[in-house]
Tab-separated table of N, CA, C and O in Angstrom:
chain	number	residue	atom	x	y	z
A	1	UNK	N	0.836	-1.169	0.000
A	1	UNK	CA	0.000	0.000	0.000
A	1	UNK	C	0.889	1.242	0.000
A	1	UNK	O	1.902	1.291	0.699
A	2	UNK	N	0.457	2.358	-0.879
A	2	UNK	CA	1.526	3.439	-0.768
A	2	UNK	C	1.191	4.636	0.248
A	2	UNK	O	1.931	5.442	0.811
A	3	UNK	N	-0.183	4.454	0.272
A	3	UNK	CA	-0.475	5.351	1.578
A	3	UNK	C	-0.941	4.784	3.258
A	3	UNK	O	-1.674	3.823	3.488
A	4	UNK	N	-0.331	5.614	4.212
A	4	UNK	CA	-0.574	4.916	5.612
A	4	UNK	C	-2.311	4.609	5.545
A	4	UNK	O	-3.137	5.227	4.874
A	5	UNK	N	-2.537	3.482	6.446
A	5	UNK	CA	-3.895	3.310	6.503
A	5	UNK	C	-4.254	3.736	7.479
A	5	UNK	O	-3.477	3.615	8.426
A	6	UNK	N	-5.781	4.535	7.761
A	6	UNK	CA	-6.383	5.347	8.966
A	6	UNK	C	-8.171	4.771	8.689
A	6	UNK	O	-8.880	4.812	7.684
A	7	UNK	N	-8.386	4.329	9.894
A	7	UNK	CA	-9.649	4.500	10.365
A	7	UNK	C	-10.665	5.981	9.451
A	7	UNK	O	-10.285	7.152	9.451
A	8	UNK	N	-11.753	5.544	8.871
A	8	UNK	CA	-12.458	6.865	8.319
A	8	UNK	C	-13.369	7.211	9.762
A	8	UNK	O	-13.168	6.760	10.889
A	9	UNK	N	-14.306	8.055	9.361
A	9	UNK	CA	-14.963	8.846	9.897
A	9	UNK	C	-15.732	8.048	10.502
A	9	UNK	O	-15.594	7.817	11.703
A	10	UNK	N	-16.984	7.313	9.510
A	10	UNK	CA	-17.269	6.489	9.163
A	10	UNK	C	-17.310	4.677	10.374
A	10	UNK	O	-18.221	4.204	11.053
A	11	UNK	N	-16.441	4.382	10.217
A	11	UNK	CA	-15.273	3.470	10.767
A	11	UNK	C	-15.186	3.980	12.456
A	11	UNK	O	-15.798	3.308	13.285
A	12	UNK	N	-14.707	4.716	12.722
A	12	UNK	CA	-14.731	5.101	14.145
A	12	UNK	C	-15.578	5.423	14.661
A	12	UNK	O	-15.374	5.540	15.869
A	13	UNK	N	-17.062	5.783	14.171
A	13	UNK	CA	-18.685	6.528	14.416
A	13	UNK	C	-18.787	4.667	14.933
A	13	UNK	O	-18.933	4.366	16.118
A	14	UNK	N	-18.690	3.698	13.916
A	14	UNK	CA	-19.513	2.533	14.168
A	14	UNK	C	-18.670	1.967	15.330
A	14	UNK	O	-19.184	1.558	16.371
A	15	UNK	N	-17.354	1.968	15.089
A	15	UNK	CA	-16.948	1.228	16.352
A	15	UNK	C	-16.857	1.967	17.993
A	15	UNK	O	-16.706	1.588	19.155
A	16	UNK	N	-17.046	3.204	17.264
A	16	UNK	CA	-17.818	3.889	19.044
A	16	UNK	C	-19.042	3.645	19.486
A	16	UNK	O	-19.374	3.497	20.662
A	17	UNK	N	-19.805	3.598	18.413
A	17	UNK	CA	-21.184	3.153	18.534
A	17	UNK	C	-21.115	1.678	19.412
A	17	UNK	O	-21.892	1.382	20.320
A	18	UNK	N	-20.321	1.083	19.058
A	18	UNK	CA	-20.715	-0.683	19.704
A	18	UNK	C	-19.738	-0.536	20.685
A	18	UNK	O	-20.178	-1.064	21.707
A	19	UNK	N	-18.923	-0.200	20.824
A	19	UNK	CA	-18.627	0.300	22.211
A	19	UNK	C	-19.522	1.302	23.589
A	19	UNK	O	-19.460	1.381	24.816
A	20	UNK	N	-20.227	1.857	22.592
A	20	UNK	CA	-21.103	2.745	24.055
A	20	UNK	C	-21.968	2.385	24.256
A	20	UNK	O	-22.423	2.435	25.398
A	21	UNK	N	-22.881	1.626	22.836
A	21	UNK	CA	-24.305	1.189	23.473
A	21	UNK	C	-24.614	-0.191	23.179
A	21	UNK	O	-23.806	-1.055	22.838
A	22	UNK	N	-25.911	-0.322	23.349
A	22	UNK	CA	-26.480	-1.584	23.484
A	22	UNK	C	-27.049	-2.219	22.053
A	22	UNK	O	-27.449	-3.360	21.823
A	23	UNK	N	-26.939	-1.066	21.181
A	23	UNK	CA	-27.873	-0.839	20.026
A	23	UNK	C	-26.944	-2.118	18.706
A	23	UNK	O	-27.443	-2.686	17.734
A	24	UNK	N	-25.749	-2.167	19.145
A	24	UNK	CA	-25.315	-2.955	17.838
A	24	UNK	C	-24.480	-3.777	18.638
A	24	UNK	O	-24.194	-3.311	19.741
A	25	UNK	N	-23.821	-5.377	18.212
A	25	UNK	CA	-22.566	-5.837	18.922
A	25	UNK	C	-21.947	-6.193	17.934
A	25	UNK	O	-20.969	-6.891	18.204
A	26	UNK	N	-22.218	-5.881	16.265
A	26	UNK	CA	-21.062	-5.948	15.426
A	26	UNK	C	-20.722	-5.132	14.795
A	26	UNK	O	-21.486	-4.180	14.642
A	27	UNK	N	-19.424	-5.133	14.144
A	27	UNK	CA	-18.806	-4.263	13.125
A	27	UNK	C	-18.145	-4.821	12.447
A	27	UNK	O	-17.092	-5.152	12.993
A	28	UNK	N	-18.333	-5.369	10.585
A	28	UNK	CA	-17.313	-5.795	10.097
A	28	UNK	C	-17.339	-4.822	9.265
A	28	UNK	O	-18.351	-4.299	8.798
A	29	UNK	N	-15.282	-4.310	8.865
A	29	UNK	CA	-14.760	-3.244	8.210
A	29	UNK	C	-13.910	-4.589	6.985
A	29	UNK	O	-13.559	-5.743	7.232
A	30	UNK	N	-13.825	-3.761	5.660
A	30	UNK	CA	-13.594	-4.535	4.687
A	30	UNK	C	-12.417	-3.155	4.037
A	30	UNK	O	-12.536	-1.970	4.347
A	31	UNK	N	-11.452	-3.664	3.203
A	31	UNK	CA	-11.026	-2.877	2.433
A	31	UNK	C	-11.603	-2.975	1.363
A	31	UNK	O	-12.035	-4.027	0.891
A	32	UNK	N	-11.712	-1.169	0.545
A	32	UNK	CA	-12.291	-1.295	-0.778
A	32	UNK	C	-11.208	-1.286	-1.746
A	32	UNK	O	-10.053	-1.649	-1.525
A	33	UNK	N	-11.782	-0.741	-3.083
A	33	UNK	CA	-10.675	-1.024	-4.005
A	33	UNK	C	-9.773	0.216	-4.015
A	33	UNK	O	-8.643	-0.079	-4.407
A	34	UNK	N	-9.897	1.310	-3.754
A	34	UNK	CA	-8.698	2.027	-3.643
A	34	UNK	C	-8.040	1.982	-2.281
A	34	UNK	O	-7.205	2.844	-2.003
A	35	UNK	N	-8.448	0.772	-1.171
A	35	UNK	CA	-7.231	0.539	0.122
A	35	UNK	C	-7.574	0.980	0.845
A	35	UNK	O	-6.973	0.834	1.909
A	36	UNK	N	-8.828	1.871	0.810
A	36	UNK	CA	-9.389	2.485	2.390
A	36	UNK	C	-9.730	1.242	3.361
A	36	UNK	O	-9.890	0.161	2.794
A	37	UNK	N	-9.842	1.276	4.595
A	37	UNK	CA	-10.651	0.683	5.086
A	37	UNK	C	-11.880	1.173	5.552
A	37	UNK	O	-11.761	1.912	6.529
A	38	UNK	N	-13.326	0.938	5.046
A	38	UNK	CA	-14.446	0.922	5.088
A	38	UNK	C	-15.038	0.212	5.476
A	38	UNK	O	-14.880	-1.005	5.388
A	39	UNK	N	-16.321	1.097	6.292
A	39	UNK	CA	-17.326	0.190	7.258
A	39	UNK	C	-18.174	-0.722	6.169
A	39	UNK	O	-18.806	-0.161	5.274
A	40	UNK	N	-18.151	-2.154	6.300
A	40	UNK	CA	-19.283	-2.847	5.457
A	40	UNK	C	-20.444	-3.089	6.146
A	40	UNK	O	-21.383	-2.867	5.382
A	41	UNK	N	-20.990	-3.589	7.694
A	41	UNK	CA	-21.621	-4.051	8.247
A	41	UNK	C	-21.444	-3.224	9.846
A	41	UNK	O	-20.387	-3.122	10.469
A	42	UNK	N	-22.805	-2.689	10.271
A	42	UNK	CA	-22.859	-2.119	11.817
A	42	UNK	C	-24.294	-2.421	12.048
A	42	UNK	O	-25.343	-1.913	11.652
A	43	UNK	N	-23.843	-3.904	13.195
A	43	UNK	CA	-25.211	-4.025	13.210
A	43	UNK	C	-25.187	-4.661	14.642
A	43	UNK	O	-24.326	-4.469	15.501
A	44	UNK	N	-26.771	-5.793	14.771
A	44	UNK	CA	-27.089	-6.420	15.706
A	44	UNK	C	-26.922	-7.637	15.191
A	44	UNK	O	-27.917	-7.863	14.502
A	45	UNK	N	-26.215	-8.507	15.161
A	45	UNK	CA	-25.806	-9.735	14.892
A	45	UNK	C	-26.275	-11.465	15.685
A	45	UNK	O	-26.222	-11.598	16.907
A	46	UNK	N	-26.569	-12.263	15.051
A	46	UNK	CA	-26.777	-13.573	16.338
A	46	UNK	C	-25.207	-14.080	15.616
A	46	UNK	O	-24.793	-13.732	14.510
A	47	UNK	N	-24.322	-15.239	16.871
A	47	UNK	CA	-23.958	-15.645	16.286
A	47	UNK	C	-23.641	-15.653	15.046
A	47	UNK	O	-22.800	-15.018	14.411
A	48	UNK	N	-25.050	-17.109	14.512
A	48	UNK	CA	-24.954	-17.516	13.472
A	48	UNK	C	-24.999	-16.362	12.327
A	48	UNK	O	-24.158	-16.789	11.536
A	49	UNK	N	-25.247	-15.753	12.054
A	49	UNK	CA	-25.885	-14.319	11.213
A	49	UNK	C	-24.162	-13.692	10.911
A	49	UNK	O	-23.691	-13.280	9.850
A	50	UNK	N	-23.453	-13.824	12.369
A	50	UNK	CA	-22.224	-13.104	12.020
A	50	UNK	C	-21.134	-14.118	10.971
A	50	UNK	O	-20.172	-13.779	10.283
A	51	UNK	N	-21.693	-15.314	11.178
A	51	UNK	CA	-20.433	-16.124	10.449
A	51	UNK	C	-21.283	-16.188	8.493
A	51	UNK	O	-20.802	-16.176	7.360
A	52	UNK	N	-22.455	-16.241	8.964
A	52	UNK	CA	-22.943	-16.118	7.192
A	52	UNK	C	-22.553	-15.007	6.501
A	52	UNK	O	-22.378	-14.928	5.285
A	53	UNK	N	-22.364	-13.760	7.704
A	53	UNK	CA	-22.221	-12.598	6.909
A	53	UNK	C	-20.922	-12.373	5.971
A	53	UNK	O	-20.729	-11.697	4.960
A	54	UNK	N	-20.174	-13.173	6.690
A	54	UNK	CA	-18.571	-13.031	6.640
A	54	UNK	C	-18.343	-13.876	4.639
A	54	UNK	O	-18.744	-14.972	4.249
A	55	UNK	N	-17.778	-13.077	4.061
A	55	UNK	CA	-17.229	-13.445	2.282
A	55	UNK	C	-16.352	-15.282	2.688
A	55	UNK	O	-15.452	-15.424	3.516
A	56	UNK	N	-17.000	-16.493	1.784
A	56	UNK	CA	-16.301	-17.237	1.987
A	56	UNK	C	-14.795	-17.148	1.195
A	56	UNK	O	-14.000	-18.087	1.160
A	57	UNK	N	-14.532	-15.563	0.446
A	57	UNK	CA	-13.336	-16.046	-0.431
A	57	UNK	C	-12.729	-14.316	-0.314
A	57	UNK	O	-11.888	-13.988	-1.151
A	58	UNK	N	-13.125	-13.396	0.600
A	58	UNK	CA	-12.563	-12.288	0.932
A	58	UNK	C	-11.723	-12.103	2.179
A	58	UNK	O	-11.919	-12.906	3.091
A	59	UNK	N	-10.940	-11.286	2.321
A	59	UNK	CA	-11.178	-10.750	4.498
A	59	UNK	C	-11.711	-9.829	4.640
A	59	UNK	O	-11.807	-9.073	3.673
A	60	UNK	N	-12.258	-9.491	5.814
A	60	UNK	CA	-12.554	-9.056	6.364
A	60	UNK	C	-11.788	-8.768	8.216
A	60	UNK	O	-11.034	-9.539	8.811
A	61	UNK	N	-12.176	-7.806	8.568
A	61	UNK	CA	-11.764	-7.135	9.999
A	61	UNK	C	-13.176	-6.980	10.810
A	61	UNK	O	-13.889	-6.046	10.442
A	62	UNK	N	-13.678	-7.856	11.946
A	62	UNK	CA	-14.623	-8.200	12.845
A	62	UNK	C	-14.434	-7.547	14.370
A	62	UNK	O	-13.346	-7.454	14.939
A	63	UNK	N	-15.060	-7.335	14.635
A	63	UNK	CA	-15.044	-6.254	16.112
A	63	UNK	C	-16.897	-6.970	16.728
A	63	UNK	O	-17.934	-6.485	16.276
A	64	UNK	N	-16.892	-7.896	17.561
A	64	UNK	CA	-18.016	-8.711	18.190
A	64	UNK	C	-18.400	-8.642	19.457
A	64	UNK	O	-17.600	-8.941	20.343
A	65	UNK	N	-19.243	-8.376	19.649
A	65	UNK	CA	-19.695	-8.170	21.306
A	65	UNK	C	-20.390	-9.931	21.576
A	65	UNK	O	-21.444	-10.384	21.128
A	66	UNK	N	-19.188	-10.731	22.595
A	66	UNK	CA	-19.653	-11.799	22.327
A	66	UNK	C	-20.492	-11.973	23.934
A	66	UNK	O	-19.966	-11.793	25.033
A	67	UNK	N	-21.965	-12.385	23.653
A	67	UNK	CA	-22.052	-12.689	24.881
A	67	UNK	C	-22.466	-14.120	25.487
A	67	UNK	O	-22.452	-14.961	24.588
A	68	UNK	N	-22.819	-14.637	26.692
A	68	UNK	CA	-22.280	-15.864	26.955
A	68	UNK	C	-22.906	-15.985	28.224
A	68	UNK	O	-23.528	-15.045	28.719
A	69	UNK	N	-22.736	-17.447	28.957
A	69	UNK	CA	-22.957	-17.358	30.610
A	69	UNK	C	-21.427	-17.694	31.090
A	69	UNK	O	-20.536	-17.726	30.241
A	70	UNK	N	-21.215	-17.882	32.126
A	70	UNK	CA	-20.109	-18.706	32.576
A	70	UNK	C	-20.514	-20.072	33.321
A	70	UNK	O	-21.686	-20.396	33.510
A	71	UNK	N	-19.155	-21.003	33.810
A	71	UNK	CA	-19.920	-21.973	33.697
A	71	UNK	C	-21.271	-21.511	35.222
A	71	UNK	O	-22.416	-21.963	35.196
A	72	UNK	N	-20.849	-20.748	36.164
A	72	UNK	CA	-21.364	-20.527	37.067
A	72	UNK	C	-23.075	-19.711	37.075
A	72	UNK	O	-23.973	-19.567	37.906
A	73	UNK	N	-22.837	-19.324	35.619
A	73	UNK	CA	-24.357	-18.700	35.288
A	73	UNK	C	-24.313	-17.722	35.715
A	73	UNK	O	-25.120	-17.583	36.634
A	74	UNK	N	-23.410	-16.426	35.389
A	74	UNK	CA	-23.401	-15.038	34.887
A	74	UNK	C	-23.044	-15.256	33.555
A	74	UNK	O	-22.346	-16.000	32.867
A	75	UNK	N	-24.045	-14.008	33.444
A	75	UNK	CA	-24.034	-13.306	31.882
A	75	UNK	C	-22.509	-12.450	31.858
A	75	UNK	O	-22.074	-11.754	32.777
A	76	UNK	N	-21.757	-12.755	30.355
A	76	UNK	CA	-20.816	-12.084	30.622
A	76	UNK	C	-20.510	-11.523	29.283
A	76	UNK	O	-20.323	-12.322	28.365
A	77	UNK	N	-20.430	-10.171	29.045
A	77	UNK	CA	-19.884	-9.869	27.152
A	77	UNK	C	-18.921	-9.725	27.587
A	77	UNK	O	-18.539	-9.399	28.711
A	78	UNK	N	-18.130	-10.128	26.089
A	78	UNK	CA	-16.574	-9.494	25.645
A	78	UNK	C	-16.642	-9.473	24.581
A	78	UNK	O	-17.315	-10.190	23.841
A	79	UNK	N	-15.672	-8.310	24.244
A	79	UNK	CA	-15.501	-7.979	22.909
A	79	UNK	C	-14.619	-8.553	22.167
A	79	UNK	O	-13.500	-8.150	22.487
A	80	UNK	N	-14.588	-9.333	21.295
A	80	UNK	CA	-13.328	-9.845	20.294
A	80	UNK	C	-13.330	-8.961	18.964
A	80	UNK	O	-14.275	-8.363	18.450
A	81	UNK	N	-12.025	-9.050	18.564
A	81	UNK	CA	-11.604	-8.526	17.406
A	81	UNK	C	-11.414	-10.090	16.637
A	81	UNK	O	-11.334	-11.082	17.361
A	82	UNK	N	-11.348	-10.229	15.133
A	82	UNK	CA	-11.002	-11.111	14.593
A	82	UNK	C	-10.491	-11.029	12.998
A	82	UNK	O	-11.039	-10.202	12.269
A	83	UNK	N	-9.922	-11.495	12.709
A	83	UNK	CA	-9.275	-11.249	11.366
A	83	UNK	C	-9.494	-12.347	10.460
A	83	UNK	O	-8.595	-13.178	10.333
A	84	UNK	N	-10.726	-12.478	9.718
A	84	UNK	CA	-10.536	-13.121	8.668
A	84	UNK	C	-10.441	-13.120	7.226
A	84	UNK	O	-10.956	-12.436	6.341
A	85	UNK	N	-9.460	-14.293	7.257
A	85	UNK	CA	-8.876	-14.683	6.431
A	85	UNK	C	-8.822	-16.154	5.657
A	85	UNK	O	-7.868	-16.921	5.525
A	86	UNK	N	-10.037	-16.252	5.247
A	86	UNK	CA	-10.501	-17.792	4.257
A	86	UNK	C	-8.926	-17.892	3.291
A	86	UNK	O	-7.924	-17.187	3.167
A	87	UNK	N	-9.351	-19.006	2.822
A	87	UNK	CA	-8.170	-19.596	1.844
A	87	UNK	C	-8.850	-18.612	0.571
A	87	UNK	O	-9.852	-17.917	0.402
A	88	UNK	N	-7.609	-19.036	-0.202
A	88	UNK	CA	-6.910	-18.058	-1.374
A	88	UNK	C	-7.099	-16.635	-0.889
A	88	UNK	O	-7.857	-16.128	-1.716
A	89	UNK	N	-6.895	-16.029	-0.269
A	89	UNK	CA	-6.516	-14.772	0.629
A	89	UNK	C	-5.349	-13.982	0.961
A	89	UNK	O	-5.428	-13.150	1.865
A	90	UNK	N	-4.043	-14.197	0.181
A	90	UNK	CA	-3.401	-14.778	0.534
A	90	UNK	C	-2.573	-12.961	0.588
A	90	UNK	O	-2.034	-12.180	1.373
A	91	UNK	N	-2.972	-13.096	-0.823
A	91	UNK	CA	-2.648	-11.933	-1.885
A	91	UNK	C	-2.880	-10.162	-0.405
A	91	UNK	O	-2.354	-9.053	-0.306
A	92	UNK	N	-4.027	-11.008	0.440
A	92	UNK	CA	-5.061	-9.544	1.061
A	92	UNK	C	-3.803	-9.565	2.827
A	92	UNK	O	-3.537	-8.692	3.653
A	93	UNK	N	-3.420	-10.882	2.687
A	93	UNK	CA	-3.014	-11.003	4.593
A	93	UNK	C	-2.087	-9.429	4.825
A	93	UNK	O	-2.644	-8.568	5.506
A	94	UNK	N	-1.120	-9.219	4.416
A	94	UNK	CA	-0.749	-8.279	4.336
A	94	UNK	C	-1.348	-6.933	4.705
A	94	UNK	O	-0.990	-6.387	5.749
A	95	UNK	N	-2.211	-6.389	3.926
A	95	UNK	CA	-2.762	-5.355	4.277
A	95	UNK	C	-4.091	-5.395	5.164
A	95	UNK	O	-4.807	-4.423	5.409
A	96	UNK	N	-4.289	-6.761	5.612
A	96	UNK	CA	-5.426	-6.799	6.312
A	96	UNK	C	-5.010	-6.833	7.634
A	96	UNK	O	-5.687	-6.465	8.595
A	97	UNK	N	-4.040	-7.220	7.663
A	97	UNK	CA	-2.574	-7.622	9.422
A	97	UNK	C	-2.388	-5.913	9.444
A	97	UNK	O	-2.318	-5.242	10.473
A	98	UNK	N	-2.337	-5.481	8.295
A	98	UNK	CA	-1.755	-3.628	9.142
A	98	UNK	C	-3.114	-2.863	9.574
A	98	UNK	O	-3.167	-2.041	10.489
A	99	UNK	N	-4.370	-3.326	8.646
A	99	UNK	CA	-6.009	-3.117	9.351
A	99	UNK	C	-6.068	-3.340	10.911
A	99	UNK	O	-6.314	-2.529	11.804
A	100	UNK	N	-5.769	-4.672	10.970
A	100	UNK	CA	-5.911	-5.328	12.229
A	100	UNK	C	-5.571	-4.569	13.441
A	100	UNK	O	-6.303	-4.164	14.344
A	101	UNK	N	-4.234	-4.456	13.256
A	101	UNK	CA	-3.317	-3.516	13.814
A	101	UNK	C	-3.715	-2.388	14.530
A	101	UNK	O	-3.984	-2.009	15.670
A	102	UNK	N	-3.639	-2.026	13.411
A	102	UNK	CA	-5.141	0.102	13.784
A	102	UNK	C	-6.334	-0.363	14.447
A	102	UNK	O	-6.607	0.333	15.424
A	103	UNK	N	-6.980	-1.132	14.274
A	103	UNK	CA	-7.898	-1.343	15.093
A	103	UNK	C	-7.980	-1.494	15.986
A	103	UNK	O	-8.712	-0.841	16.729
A	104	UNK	N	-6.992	-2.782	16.448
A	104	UNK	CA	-6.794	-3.443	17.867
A	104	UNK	C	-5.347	-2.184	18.455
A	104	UNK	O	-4.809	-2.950	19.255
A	105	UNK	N	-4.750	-1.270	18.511
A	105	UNK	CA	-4.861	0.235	18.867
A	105	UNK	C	-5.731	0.941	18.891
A	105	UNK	O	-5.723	1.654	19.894
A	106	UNK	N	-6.739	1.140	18.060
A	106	UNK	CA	-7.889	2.070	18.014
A	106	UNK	C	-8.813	1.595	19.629
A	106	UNK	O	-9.002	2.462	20.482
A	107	UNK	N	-9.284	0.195	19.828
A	107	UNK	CA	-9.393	-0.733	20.703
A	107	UNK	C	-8.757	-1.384	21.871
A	107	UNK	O	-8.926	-2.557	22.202
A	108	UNK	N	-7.940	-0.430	22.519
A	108	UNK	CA	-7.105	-1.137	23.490
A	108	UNK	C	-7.997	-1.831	24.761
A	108	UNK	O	-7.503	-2.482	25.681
A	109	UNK	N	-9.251	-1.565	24.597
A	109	UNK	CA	-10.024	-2.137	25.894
A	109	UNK	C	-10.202	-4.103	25.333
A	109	UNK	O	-10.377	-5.153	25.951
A	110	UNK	N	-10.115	-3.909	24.578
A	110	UNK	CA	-10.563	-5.740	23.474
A	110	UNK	C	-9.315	-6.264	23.952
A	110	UNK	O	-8.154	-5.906	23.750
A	111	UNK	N	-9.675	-6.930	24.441
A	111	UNK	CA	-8.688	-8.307	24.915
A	111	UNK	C	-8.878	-9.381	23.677
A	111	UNK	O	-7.944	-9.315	22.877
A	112	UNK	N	-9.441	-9.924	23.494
A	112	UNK	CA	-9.516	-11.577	22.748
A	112	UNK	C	-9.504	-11.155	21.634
A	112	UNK	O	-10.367	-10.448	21.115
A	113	UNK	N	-8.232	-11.665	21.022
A	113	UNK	CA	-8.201	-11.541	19.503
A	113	UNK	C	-7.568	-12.412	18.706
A	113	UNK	O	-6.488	-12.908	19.027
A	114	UNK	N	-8.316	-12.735	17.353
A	114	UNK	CA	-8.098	-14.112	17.101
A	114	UNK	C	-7.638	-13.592	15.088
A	114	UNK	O	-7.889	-12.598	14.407
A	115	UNK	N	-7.038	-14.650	14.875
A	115	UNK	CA	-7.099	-15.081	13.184
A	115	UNK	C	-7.710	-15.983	12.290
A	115	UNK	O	-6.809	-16.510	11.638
A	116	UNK	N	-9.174	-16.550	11.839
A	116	UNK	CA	-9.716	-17.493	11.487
A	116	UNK	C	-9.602	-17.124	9.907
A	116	UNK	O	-9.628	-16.083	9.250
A	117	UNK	N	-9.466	-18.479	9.643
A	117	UNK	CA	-9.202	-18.843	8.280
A	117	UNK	C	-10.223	-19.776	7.690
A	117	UNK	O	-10.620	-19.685	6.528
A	118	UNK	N	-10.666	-20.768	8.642
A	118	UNK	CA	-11.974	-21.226	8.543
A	118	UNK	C	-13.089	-20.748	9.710
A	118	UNK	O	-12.810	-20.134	10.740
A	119	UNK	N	-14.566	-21.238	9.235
A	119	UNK	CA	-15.581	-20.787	9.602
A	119	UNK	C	-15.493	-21.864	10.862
A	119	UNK	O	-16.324	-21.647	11.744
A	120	UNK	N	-14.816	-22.727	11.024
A	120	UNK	CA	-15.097	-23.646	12.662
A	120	UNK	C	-13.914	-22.723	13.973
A	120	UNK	O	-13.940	-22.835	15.198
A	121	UNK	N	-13.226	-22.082	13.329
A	121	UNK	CA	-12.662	-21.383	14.114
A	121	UNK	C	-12.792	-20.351	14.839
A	121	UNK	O	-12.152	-19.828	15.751
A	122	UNK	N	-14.211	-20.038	13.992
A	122	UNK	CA	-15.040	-18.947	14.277
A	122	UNK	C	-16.480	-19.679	15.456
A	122	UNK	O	-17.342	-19.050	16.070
A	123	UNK	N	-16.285	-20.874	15.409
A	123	UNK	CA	-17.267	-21.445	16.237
A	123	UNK	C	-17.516	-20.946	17.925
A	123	UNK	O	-16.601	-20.756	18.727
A	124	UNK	N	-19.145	-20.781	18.242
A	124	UNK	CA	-19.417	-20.514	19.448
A	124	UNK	C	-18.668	-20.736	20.561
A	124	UNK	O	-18.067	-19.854	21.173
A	125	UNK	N	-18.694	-22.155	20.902
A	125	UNK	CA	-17.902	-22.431	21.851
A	125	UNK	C	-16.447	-22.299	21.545
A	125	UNK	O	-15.901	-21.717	22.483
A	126	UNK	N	-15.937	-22.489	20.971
A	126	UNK	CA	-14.287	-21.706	20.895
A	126	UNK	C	-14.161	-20.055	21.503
A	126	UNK	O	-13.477	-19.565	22.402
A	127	UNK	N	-15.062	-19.542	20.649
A	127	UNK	CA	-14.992	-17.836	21.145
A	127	UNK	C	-14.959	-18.169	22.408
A	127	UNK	O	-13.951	-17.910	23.066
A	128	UNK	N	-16.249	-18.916	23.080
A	128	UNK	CA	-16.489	-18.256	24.356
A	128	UNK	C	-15.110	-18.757	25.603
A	128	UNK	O	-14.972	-18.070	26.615
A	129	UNK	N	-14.193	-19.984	25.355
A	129	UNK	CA	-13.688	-20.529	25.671
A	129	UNK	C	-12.450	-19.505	25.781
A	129	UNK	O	-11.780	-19.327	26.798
A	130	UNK	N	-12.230	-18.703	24.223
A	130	UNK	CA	-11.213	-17.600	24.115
A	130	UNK	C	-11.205	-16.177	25.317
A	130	UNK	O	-10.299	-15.471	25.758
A	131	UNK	N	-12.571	-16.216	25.518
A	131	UNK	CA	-13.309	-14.949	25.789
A	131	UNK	C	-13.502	-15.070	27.383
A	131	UNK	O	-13.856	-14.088	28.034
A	132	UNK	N	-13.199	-16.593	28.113
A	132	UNK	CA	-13.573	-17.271	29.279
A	132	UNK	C	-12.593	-17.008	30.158
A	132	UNK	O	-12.643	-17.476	31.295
């Protein structure tokens, strides 16, 4: 990439948004074709909804409000960041690792952060196990 990459306007509205309220627990940011990174998705997500949403042959940059019980039965969110990266991708890891990056700085409160390449890695109980 020949220019530094920065969070848009855009981009930081949504991921403040799911940070302050209750109203959304996802954000997936995608690069477009001139290298910005752009908001694709700010929403209310289940699970399942978040892994369909996700390109089986793009990456994407995920920011998830995961929530859960423990085994003791509190309710508990955490936020994960995640970076995916399906096969033939290979060409994108690069500039999607310096995305990542800015984000999870942009995000210093996000603890759990992961790299999935397949969709089982992205599975419920793994997160919550990550997130535990």
């Amino acid at each position: 990439m020949s220019s530094p990459i920065s969070l848009t306007e855009d981009c930081r509205d949504a991921l403040n948004h799911l940070r302050q309220t209750r109203e959304i627990n996802t954000v997936i940011l995608r690069f477009d074709l001139d290298g910005v990174l752009t908001l694709e998705l700010e929403g209310n997500l289940t699970h399942d909804e978040l892994v369909t949403a996700l390109p089986a042959d793009q990456a994407r940059l995920i920011v998830h409000e995961l929530s859960f019980a423990t085994p003791e039965g509190a309710r508990r969110h955490e936020m994960l960041l995640a970076l995916w990266m399906p096969a033939d991708t290979e060409a994108q890891e690069e500039t999607y690792t310096v995305g990542y990056t800015l984000v999870k700085e942009y995000l210093p409160d996000v603890h759990v952060h992961l790299t999935a390449r397949r969709q089982d890695q992205l599975e419920y109980q793994r997160l919550v196990a990550l997130a535990g």
